[in-house]
C-alpha positions as a Markdown table, in Angstrom:
| # | Residue | x | y | z |
|---|---|---|---|---|
| 1 | Unk | -14.7 | 16.9 | 9.5 |
| 2 | Unk | -13.8 | 18.6 | 6.3 |
| 3 | Unk | -13.8 | 16.2 | 3.2 |
| 4 | Unk | -10.1 | 17.5 | 2.6 |
| 5 | Unk | -9.4 | 15.6 | 5.8 |
| 6 | Unk | -11.3 | 12.5 | 5.5 |
| 7 | Unk | -9.3 | 12.5 | 1.9 |
| 8 | Unk | -6.2 | 12.5 | 4.1 |
| 9 | Unk | -7.3 | 9.6 | 6.2 |
| 10 | Unk | -7.9 | 7.6 | 3.2 |
| 11 | Unk | -4.6 | 8.3 | 1.8 |
| 12 | Unk | -2.8 | 7.7 | 5.2 |
| 13 | Unk | -4.7 | 4.5 | 5.3 |
| 14 | Unk | -2.9 | 3.5 | 1.8 |
| 15 | Unk | 0.4 | 4.8 | 3.3 |
| 16 | Unk | 0.2 | 2.6 | 6.4 |
| 17 | Unk | -0.8 | -0.4 | 4.4 |
| 18 | Unk | 1.7 | 0.1 | 1.9 |
| 19 | Unk | 4.3 | -0.2 | 4.7 |
| 20 | Unk | 2.8 | -3.0 | 6.7 |
| 21 | Unk | 2.7 | -5.1 | 3.2 |
| 22 | Unk | 6.1 | -4.1 | 2.5 |
| 23 | Unk | 7.5 | -5.0 | 5.9 |
| 24 | Unk | 5.5 | -8.2 | 6.5 |
| 25 | Unk | 7.8 | -10.6 | 4.4 |
| 26 | Unk | 10.8 | -9.5 | 6.3 |
| 27 | Unk | 9.1 | -10.3 | 9.6 |
| 28 | Unk | 7.8 | -13.4 | 8.4 |
| 29 | Unk | 11.2 | -14.5 | 6.9 |
| 30 | Unk | 12.1 | -16.6 | 9.9 |
| 31 | Unk | 9.1 | -18.8 | 9.1 |
| 32 | Unk | 9.0 | -18.6 | 5.5 |
| 33 | Unk | 12.9 | -19.9 | 5.0 |
| 34 | Unk | 12.6 | -23.2 | 6.6 |
| 35 | Unk | 9.0 | -23.7 | 5.4 |
| 36 | Unk | 9.8 | -22.8 | 1.8 |
| 37 | Unk | 13.4 | -24.2 | 1.9 |
| 38 | Unk | 14.8 | -20.6 | 1.0 |
| 39 | Unk | 18.2 | -19.4 | 2.1 |
| 40 | Unk | 18.8 | -15.7 | 3.4 |
| 41 | Unk | 20.5 | -14.9 | -0.2 |
| 42 | Unk | 17.0 | -15.7 | -1.6 |
| 43 | Unk | 15.2 | -13.7 | 0.9 |
| 44 | Unk | 17.5 | -10.7 | -0.2 |
| 45 | Unk | 16.5 | -11.3 | -3.7 |
| 46 | Unk | 12.9 | -11.0 | -2.8 |
| 47 | Unk | 13.6 | -8.1 | -1.1 |
| 48 | Unk | 15.7 | -6.7 | -4.0 |
| 49 | Unk | 12.9 | -7.2 | -6.5 |
| 50 | Unk | 10.2 | -5.2 | -4.4 |
| 51 | Unk | 12.7 | -2.0 | -4.1 |
| 52 | Unk | 14.1 | -2.3 | -7.5 |
| 53 | Unk | 10.3 | -2.5 | -8.8 |
| 54 | Unk | 9.3 | 0.2 | -6.3 |
| 55 | Unk | 11.9 | 2.6 | -7.5 |
| 56 | Unk | 11.3 | 2.3 | -11.3 |
| 57 | Unk | 7.6 | 2.9 | -10.6 |
| 58 | Unk | 7.7 | 6.3 | -8.9 |
| 59 | Unk | 8.1 | 8.5 | -11.8 |
| 60 | Unk | 5.9 | 6.6 | -14.2 |
| 61 | Unk | 3.5 | 6.2 | -11.5 |
| 62 | Unk | 3.3 | 10.0 | -10.8 |
| 63 | Unk | 2.7 | 10.7 | -14.4 |
| 64 | Unk | 0.0 | 8.3 | -14.5 |
| 65 | Unk | -1.6 | 9.6 | -11.5 |
| 66 | Unk | -1.3 | 13.3 | -13.0 |
| 67 | Unk | -3.1 | 11.8 | -16.2 |
| 68 | Unk | -5.9 | 9.4 | -14.6 |
| 69 | Unk | -6.5 | 11.2 | -11.2 |
| 70 | Unk | -6.2 | 9.9 | -7.7 |
| 71 | Unk | -9.4 | 8.2 | -7.4 |
| 72 | Unk | -8.5 | 5.4 | -10.3 |
| 73 | Unk | -4.9 | 5.2 | -9.4 |
| 74 | Unk | -5.2 | 4.5 | -5.8 |
| 75 | Unk | -7.8 | 2.1 | -6.4 |
| 76 | Unk | -5.6 | 0.1 | -9.0 |
| 77 | Unk | -2.8 | 0.6 | -6.2 |
| 78 | Unk | -5.0 | -1.1 | -3.8 |
| 79 | Unk | -6.2 | -4.0 | -6.0 |
| 80 | Unk | -2.6 | -4.6 | -7.5 |
| 81 | Unk | -1.2 | -4.4 | -3.9 |
| 82 | Unk | -3.8 | -6.7 | -2.9 |
| 83 | Unk | -3.1 | -9.5 | -5.4 |
| 84 | Unk | 0.6 | -9.3 | -4.7 |
| 85 | Unk | 0.1 | -9.6 | -1.0 |
| 86 | Unk | -1.9 | -12.9 | -1.1 |
| 87 | Unk | 0.1 | -14.3 | -3.9 |
| 88 | Unk | 2.9 | -14.7 | -1.5 |
| 89 | Unk | 1.3 | -17.0 | 0.6 |
| 90 | Unk | -0.8 | -18.6 | -2.0 |
| 91 | Unk | 2.0 | -19.4 | -4.3 |
| 92 | Unk | 3.3 | -22.5 | -2.1 |
| 93 | Unk | -0.3 | -24.3 | -2.5 |
| 94 | Unk | 0.2 | -24.9 | -6.2 |
| 95 | Unk | 4.5 | -24.4 | -6.8 |
| 96 | Unk | 7.4 | -25.5 | -5.5 |
| 97 | Unk | 11.2 | -25.3 | -6.3 |
| 98 | Unk | 12.1 | -22.7 | -8.8 |
| 99 | Unk | 8.9 | -22.1 | -10.1 |
| 100 | Unk | 7.9 | -21.2 | -6.7 |
| 101 | Unk | 10.8 | -18.8 | -6.3 |
| 102 | Unk | 9.9 | -17.2 | -9.4 |
| 103 | Unk | 6.3 | -16.5 | -8.5 |
| 104 | Unk | 7.9 | -14.9 | -5.0 |
| 105 | Unk | 10.0 | -12.7 | -7.2 |
| 106 | Unk | 7.2 | -11.8 | -9.3 |
| 107 | Unk | 4.8 | -11.1 | -6.3 |
| 108 | Unk | 7.3 | -8.9 | -4.6 |
| 109 | Unk | 8.2 | -7.3 | -8.0 |
| 110 | Unk | 4.4 | -6.5 | -8.5 |
| 111 | Unk | 4.1 | -4.9 | -4.8 |
| 112 | Unk | 6.7 | -2.7 | -5.7 |
| 113 | Unk | 5.0 | -1.4 | -8.9 |
| 114 | Unk | 2.1 | -1.0 | -6.9 |
| 115 | Unk | 3.3 | 1.0 | -4.2 |
| 116 | Unk | 5.8 | 3.1 | -6.2 |
| 117 | Unk | 3.0 | 5.7 | -7.0 |
| 118 | Unk | 1.6 | 6.0 | -3.6 |
| 119 | Unk | 3.8 | 8.9 | -2.3 |
| 120 | Unk | 4.2 | 10.7 | -5.5 |
| 121 | Unk | 0.5 | 10.4 | -5.9 |
| 122 | Unk | 0.2 | 11.8 | -2.2 |
| 123 | Unk | 2.2 | 14.7 | -3.1 |
| 124 | Unk | -0.1 | 15.8 | -6.1 |
| 125 | Unk | -3.1 | 15.1 | -3.9 |
| 126 | Unk | -2.1 | 17.6 | -0.9 |
| 127 | Unk | -1.5 | 20.3 | -3.8 |
| 128 | Unk | -5.0 | 19.6 | -4.9 |
| 129 | Unk | -7.1 | 19.2 | -1.9 |
| 130 | Unk | -5.0 | 21.6 | 0.8 |
| 131 | Unk | -4.2 | 25.3 | 0.7 |
| 132 | Unk | -0.4 | 26.0 | 0.6 |
| 133 | Unk | -0.2 | 26.8 | 4.4 |
| 134 | Unk | -1.2 | 23.1 | 4.9 |
| 135 | Unk | 0.9 | 21.3 | 2.5 |
| 136 | Unk | 3.9 | 20.3 | 5.1 |
| 137 | Unk | 1.1 | 19.6 | 7.9 |
| 138 | Unk | -0.4 | 17.1 | 5.2 |
| 139 | Unk | 2.8 | 15.6 | 4.0 |
| 140 | Unk | 4.2 | 15.4 | 7.7 |
| 141 | Unk | 1.1 | 13.6 | 8.7 |
| 142 | Unk | 1.3 | 11.3 | 5.9 |
| 143 | Unk | 5.0 | 10.5 | 6.8 |
| 144 | Unk | 3.9 | 9.8 | 10.6 |
| 145 | Unk | 1.1 | 7.6 | 9.7 |
| 146 | Unk | 3.3 | 5.3 | 7.1 |
| 147 | Unk | 5.8 | 5.1 | 9.8 |
| 148 | Unk | 3.4 | 3.9 | 12.5 |
| 149 | Unk | 2.6 | 1.1 | 9.7 |
| 150 | Unk | 6.2 | 0.2 | 9.8 |
| 151 | Unk | 6.3 | 0.0 | 13.5 |
| 152 | Unk | 3.4 | -2.0 | 14.2 |
| 153 | Unk | 3.9 | -4.5 | 11.5 |
| 154 | Unk | 6.4 | -6.8 | 13.3 |
| 155 | Unk | 4.1 | -7.2 | 16.5 |
| 156 | Unk | 1.2 | -7.8 | 14.2 |
| 157 | Unk | 2.8 | -10.4 | 12.0 |
| 158 | Unk | 4.1 | -12.0 | 15.0 |
| 159 | Unk | 0.7 | -12.3 | 16.8 |
| 160 | Unk | -1.1 | -13.4 | 13.6 |
| 161 | Unk | 1.7 | -16.0 | 13.0 |
| 162 | Unk | 1.5 | -17.6 | 16.3 |
| 163 | Unk | -2.0 | -17.9 | 15.7 |
| 164 | Unk | -2.5 | -18.7 | 12.0 |
| 165 | Unk | 0.8 | -19.5 | 10.6 |
| 166 | Unk | 2.8 | -17.2 | 8.5 |
| 167 | Unk | 0.5 | -18.0 | 5.3 |
| 168 | Unk | -2.3 | -17.0 | 7.4 |
| 169 | Unk | -0.8 | -14.0 | 9.0 |
| 170 | Unk | -0.2 | -12.3 | 5.3 |
| 171 | Unk | -3.5 | -13.4 | 4.2 |
| 172 | Unk | -4.9 | -11.4 | 7.2 |
| 173 | Unk | -3.6 | -8.2 | 5.4 |
| 174 | Unk | -6.2 | -8.7 | 2.6 |
| 175 | Unk | -9.3 | -7.9 | 4.4 |
| 176 | Unk | -8.4 | -4.5 | 5.4 |
| 177 | Unk | -6.8 | -3.8 | 1.8 |
| 178 | Unk | -10.4 | -4.9 | 0.1 |
| 179 | Unk | -12.1 | -2.6 | 2.9 |
| 180 | Unk | -9.9 | 0.4 | 2.1 |
| 181 | Unk | -9.6 | 0.1 | -1.6 |
| 182 | Unk | -13.4 | -0.1 | -2.0 |
| 183 | Unk | -14.3 | 2.8 | 0.2 |
| 184 | Unk | -12.1 | 4.9 | -1.6 |
| 185 | Unk | -13.5 | 3.9 | -5.0 |
| 186 | Unk | -16.9 | 4.9 | -3.6 |
| 187 | Unk | -15.7 | 8.2 | -1.5 |
| 188 | Unk | -12.4 | 9.6 | -3.2 |
| 189 | Unk | -12.5 | 12.2 | -6.1 |
| 190 | Unk | -9.8 | 13.8 | -8.0 |
| 191 | Unk | -10.4 | 17.5 | -7.0 |
| 192 | Unk | -12.6 | 19.1 | -4.3 |
| 193 | Unk | -15.1 | 20.4 | -7.1 |
| 194 | Unk | -15.7 | 17.1 | -8.0 |
| 195 | Unk | -16.8 | 15.8 | -4.6 |
| 196 | Unk | -20.5 | 16.1 | -3.7 |
| 197 | Unk | -19.8 | 16.8 | -0.1 |
| 198 | Unk | -17.6 | 19.9 | -0.4 |
| 199 | Unk | -19.1 | 22.9 | 0.6 |
| 200 | Unk | -18.5 | 26.5 | -0.9 |
| 201 | Unk | -16.9 | 27.5 | 2.1 |
| 202 | Unk | -14.3 | 24.5 | 2.2 |
């Protein structure tokens, strides 16, 4: 497999995880609300915190991506997304009441900030790593993968919740995030010329 397609699979993995992470709260909400005594309105505020920060982070995230490169930015995205994802199930262990709700808002906002740069960065990586004739293919493939992530989240979280509870289900998202981020930090590069496995022909 050419290196560019391995890079594509890594970034597709980030896109899929992004959709799993962002959708998991809504799937788990029916268990979270009675457990944490949250209303539907409060769940709505949590979703709004994610969406607002996600939107605000897209342009700055793209700018930072151009400045610091995909290797560093996707590593940061993975790490910050990891912290935000595990903060939601862990916050109720140490907090309650208003403090807990504020922490959950902060966690969802942080997740939005982490994921805002994901897709602007992918467009830049496509331009760098793929010839123009393959830009549409790469971006279309990435859209397919991220929608698969959204589609599998509901059954995944339901099954995990049945075995481990909603907190355990959300914590199970951490290991693949750690594995993907660590592997990308080791393998990823900003440009083909920087990657030791890229041949002259590629």
